[in-house]
Short mmCIF file of N, CA and C in Angstrom, two decimals:
data_model
loop_
_atom_site.label_atom_id
_atom_site.label_comp_id
_atom_site.label_asym_id
_atom_site.label_seq_id
_atom_site.Cartn_x
_atom_site.Cartn_y
_atom_site.Cartn_z
N MET Z 1 5.88 -14.92 -25.19
CA MET Z 1 4.96 -14.43 -24.18
C MET Z 1 3.96 -15.54 -23.87
N PRO Z 2 3.68 -15.79 -22.60
CA PRO Z 2 2.67 -16.79 -22.26
C PRO Z 2 1.31 -16.39 -22.82
N SER Z 3 0.51 -17.39 -23.13
CA SER Z 3 -0.82 -17.05 -23.62
C SER Z 3 -1.64 -16.50 -22.47
N GLY Z 4 -2.56 -15.65 -22.80
CA GLY Z 4 -3.35 -15.00 -21.76
C GLY Z 4 -4.73 -14.67 -22.26
N SER Z 5 -5.30 -13.65 -21.71
CA SER Z 5 -6.66 -13.27 -22.07
C SER Z 5 -6.70 -12.59 -23.43
N TYR Z 6 -7.87 -12.60 -24.01
CA TYR Z 6 -8.09 -11.91 -25.28
C TYR Z 6 -7.88 -10.41 -25.13
N ARG Z 7 -7.93 -9.90 -23.89
CA ARG Z 7 -7.79 -8.47 -23.66
C ARG Z 7 -6.36 -7.97 -23.81
N GLN Z 8 -5.42 -8.84 -23.96
CA GLN Z 8 -4.03 -8.40 -24.12
C GLN Z 8 -3.90 -7.39 -25.26
N ALA Z 9 -4.69 -7.56 -26.28
CA ALA Z 9 -4.64 -6.65 -27.43
C ALA Z 9 -5.11 -5.24 -27.05
N ASP Z 10 -5.88 -5.11 -25.98
CA ASP Z 10 -6.42 -3.81 -25.57
C ASP Z 10 -5.60 -3.13 -24.48
N VAL Z 11 -4.59 -3.80 -23.96
CA VAL Z 11 -3.80 -3.25 -22.86
C VAL Z 11 -3.01 -2.03 -23.34
N GLY Z 12 -3.06 -0.96 -22.55
CA GLY Z 12 -2.32 0.25 -22.88
C GLY Z 12 -1.13 0.49 -21.97
N CYS Z 13 -1.10 -0.17 -20.84
CA CYS Z 13 -0.04 0.08 -19.86
C CYS Z 13 1.32 -0.39 -20.39
N PRO Z 14 2.32 0.47 -20.36
CA PRO Z 14 3.64 0.09 -20.87
C PRO Z 14 4.36 -0.91 -19.96
N PHE Z 15 3.89 -1.12 -18.73
CA PHE Z 15 4.55 -2.02 -17.80
C PHE Z 15 3.93 -3.41 -17.76
N TYR Z 16 2.81 -3.59 -18.43
CA TYR Z 16 2.14 -4.89 -18.51
C TYR Z 16 3.01 -5.85 -19.30
N LYS Z 17 3.14 -7.10 -18.81
CA LYS Z 17 3.86 -8.13 -19.56
C LYS Z 17 2.90 -9.17 -20.12
N TYR Z 18 2.09 -9.79 -19.24
CA TYR Z 18 1.13 -10.81 -19.67
C TYR Z 18 0.19 -11.14 -18.52
N ASP Z 19 -0.83 -11.94 -18.81
CA ASP Z 19 -1.75 -12.42 -17.78
C ASP Z 19 -2.11 -13.86 -18.09
N ASP Z 20 -2.75 -14.53 -17.14
CA ASP Z 20 -3.15 -15.92 -17.35
C ASP Z 20 -4.63 -16.05 -17.68
N SER Z 21 -5.32 -14.96 -17.86
CA SER Z 21 -6.74 -14.84 -18.19
C SER Z 21 -7.67 -15.25 -17.05
N LYS Z 22 -7.11 -15.52 -15.86
CA LYS Z 22 -7.96 -15.95 -14.75
C LYS Z 22 -7.76 -15.10 -13.50
N LYS Z 23 -6.53 -15.15 -12.94
CA LYS Z 23 -6.32 -14.47 -11.67
C LYS Z 23 -4.94 -13.83 -11.53
N ARG Z 24 -4.13 -13.84 -12.55
CA ARG Z 24 -2.76 -13.35 -12.41
C ARG Z 24 -2.41 -12.38 -13.55
N ILE Z 25 -1.87 -11.22 -13.15
CA ILE Z 25 -1.36 -10.23 -14.10
C ILE Z 25 0.10 -10.02 -13.77
N THR Z 26 0.96 -10.07 -14.77
CA THR Z 26 2.39 -9.89 -14.56
C THR Z 26 2.83 -8.59 -15.21
N CYS Z 27 3.53 -7.77 -14.42
CA CYS Z 27 4.01 -6.48 -14.87
C CYS Z 27 5.53 -6.44 -14.78
N GLU Z 28 6.11 -5.42 -15.39
CA GLU Z 28 7.54 -5.19 -15.25
C GLU Z 28 7.88 -5.06 -13.77
N GLY Z 29 9.07 -5.50 -13.39
CA GLY Z 29 9.48 -5.44 -11.99
C GLY Z 29 10.21 -4.17 -11.64
N LEU Z 30 10.67 -4.12 -10.43
CA LEU Z 30 11.33 -2.92 -9.91
C LEU Z 30 12.79 -2.81 -10.32
N ILE Z 31 13.39 -3.90 -10.74
CA ILE Z 31 14.81 -3.90 -11.11
C ILE Z 31 14.92 -4.12 -12.62
N GLY Z 32 15.35 -3.11 -13.32
CA GLY Z 32 15.52 -3.23 -14.77
C GLY Z 32 14.22 -3.54 -15.48
N MET Z 33 14.32 -3.76 -16.78
CA MET Z 33 13.13 -4.07 -17.56
C MET Z 33 12.90 -5.57 -17.66
N GLU Z 34 13.95 -6.33 -17.81
CA GLU Z 34 13.83 -7.78 -18.00
C GLU Z 34 14.34 -8.58 -16.82
N ASN Z 35 14.90 -7.91 -15.81
CA ASN Z 35 15.51 -8.62 -14.70
C ASN Z 35 14.55 -9.02 -13.60
N SER Z 36 13.34 -8.51 -13.62
CA SER Z 36 12.37 -8.86 -12.58
C SER Z 36 10.95 -8.61 -13.09
N SER Z 37 10.00 -9.20 -12.37
CA SER Z 37 8.58 -9.03 -12.69
C SER Z 37 7.80 -8.90 -11.40
N LEU Z 38 6.66 -8.23 -11.49
CA LEU Z 38 5.71 -8.15 -10.39
C LEU Z 38 4.48 -8.94 -10.80
N ALA Z 39 3.99 -9.80 -9.92
CA ALA Z 39 2.78 -10.56 -10.21
C ALA Z 39 1.67 -10.10 -9.29
N LEU Z 40 0.55 -9.73 -9.88
CA LEU Z 40 -0.65 -9.37 -9.14
C LEU Z 40 -1.56 -10.59 -9.21
N ILE Z 41 -1.84 -11.19 -8.07
CA ILE Z 41 -2.63 -12.42 -8.03
C ILE Z 41 -3.92 -12.14 -7.25
N TYR Z 42 -5.03 -12.44 -7.88
CA TYR Z 42 -6.34 -12.14 -7.31
C TYR Z 42 -7.03 -13.43 -6.88
N ARG Z 43 -7.76 -13.36 -5.80
CA ARG Z 43 -8.52 -14.52 -5.32
C ARG Z 43 -9.79 -14.73 -6.14
N ARG Z 44 -10.33 -13.63 -6.63
CA ARG Z 44 -11.57 -13.72 -7.40
C ARG Z 44 -11.34 -13.24 -8.83
N LYS Z 45 -11.94 -13.95 -9.75
CA LYS Z 45 -11.83 -13.56 -11.16
C LYS Z 45 -12.42 -12.18 -11.38
N SER Z 46 -13.45 -11.83 -10.63
CA SER Z 46 -14.08 -10.51 -10.79
C SER Z 46 -13.09 -9.39 -10.45
N ASP Z 47 -12.21 -9.60 -9.47
CA ASP Z 47 -11.19 -8.60 -9.14
C ASP Z 47 -10.14 -8.51 -10.24
N PHE Z 48 -9.76 -9.66 -10.77
CA PHE Z 48 -8.84 -9.69 -11.91
C PHE Z 48 -9.44 -8.91 -13.08
N ASP Z 49 -10.70 -9.19 -13.40
CA ASP Z 49 -11.37 -8.50 -14.51
C ASP Z 49 -11.43 -6.99 -14.30
N ARG Z 50 -11.71 -6.60 -13.07
CA ARG Z 50 -11.78 -5.16 -12.76
C ARG Z 50 -10.43 -4.49 -12.97
N GLN Z 51 -9.35 -5.12 -12.52
CA GLN Z 51 -8.01 -4.55 -12.71
C GLN Z 51 -7.68 -4.44 -14.20
N MET Z 52 -7.94 -5.51 -14.94
CA MET Z 52 -7.66 -5.48 -16.38
C MET Z 52 -8.46 -4.38 -17.07
N ASP Z 53 -9.76 -4.33 -16.80
CA ASP Z 53 -10.63 -3.36 -17.47
C ASP Z 53 -10.33 -1.92 -17.06
N ASN Z 54 -10.22 -1.69 -15.76
CA ASN Z 54 -10.10 -0.32 -15.26
C ASN Z 54 -8.69 0.25 -15.35
N PHE Z 55 -7.67 -0.57 -15.28
CA PHE Z 55 -6.32 -0.03 -15.24
C PHE Z 55 -5.44 -0.51 -16.39
N CYS Z 56 -5.33 -1.79 -16.60
CA CYS Z 56 -4.42 -2.28 -17.65
C CYS Z 56 -4.84 -1.79 -19.04
N CYS Z 57 -6.14 -1.81 -19.28
CA CYS Z 57 -6.64 -1.46 -20.61
C CYS Z 57 -7.02 0.00 -20.79
N LYS Z 58 -7.38 0.69 -19.72
CA LYS Z 58 -7.91 2.05 -19.88
C LYS Z 58 -7.09 3.10 -19.12
N ASN Z 59 -7.28 3.19 -17.85
CA ASN Z 59 -6.72 4.28 -17.05
C ASN Z 59 -5.44 3.87 -16.34
N TYR Z 60 -4.48 3.35 -17.09
CA TYR Z 60 -3.28 2.81 -16.44
C TYR Z 60 -2.51 3.87 -15.67
N GLN Z 61 -2.64 5.14 -16.01
CA GLN Z 61 -1.93 6.19 -15.27
C GLN Z 61 -2.43 6.29 -13.82
N GLN Z 62 -3.61 5.78 -13.55
CA GLN Z 62 -4.18 5.80 -12.21
C GLN Z 62 -3.82 4.56 -11.38
N CYS Z 63 -3.20 3.58 -11.99
CA CYS Z 63 -2.84 2.32 -11.31
C CYS Z 63 -1.65 2.58 -10.37
N LYS Z 64 -1.73 2.04 -9.16
CA LYS Z 64 -0.66 2.23 -8.19
C LYS Z 64 0.64 1.58 -8.65
N VAL Z 65 0.56 0.44 -9.31
CA VAL Z 65 1.76 -0.22 -9.81
C VAL Z 65 2.41 0.65 -10.88
N TYR Z 66 1.63 1.19 -11.77
CA TYR Z 66 2.15 2.09 -12.81
C TYR Z 66 2.89 3.26 -12.17
N ARG Z 67 2.29 3.87 -11.16
CA ARG Z 67 2.90 5.04 -10.52
C ARG Z 67 4.22 4.68 -9.85
N ILE Z 68 4.27 3.54 -9.19
CA ILE Z 68 5.52 3.09 -8.55
C ILE Z 68 6.60 2.86 -9.60
N LEU Z 69 6.24 2.22 -10.69
CA LEU Z 69 7.23 1.93 -11.73
C LEU Z 69 7.67 3.21 -12.45
N MET Z 70 6.78 4.17 -12.59
CA MET Z 70 7.17 5.44 -13.19
C MET Z 70 8.21 6.14 -12.32
N GLU Z 71 8.08 6.03 -11.01
CA GLU Z 71 9.06 6.62 -10.10
C GLU Z 71 10.44 6.03 -10.33
N LYS Z 72 10.51 4.75 -10.66
CA LYS Z 72 11.79 4.10 -10.96
C LYS Z 72 12.48 4.81 -12.11
N TYR Z 73 11.75 5.12 -13.15
CA TYR Z 73 12.36 5.78 -14.31
C TYR Z 73 12.67 7.25 -14.03
N GLU Z 74 11.83 7.89 -13.23
CA GLU Z 74 12.11 9.29 -12.89
C GLU Z 74 13.38 9.40 -12.06
N GLU Z 75 13.60 8.45 -11.14
CA GLU Z 75 14.81 8.43 -10.32
C GLU Z 75 16.05 8.18 -11.18
N GLU Z 76 15.92 7.34 -12.21
CA GLU Z 76 17.05 7.05 -13.09
C GLU Z 76 17.48 8.29 -13.87
N ASN Z 77 16.54 9.19 -14.12
CA ASN Z 77 16.85 10.39 -14.90
C ASN Z 77 17.38 11.55 -14.07
N LEU Z 78 17.48 11.39 -12.75
CA LEU Z 78 17.99 12.46 -11.90
C LEU Z 78 19.50 12.56 -11.97
#
């Protein structure tokens, strides 16, 4: 796993893969678990910090990326 922020230890989201501790968060992608990734890239570190604090570490069920990825698994179970 690439090195990232110290907050990686606090992440609760099951779709989080890693971050660069500055402006990029990488999550599981839409195709399979290891076949793709989604990168969230922020222009401001403050936006990156807000995403990490509010969604990756705490309320990940409220994150739009989490909800989209959950739909992928729900569709697979139909």
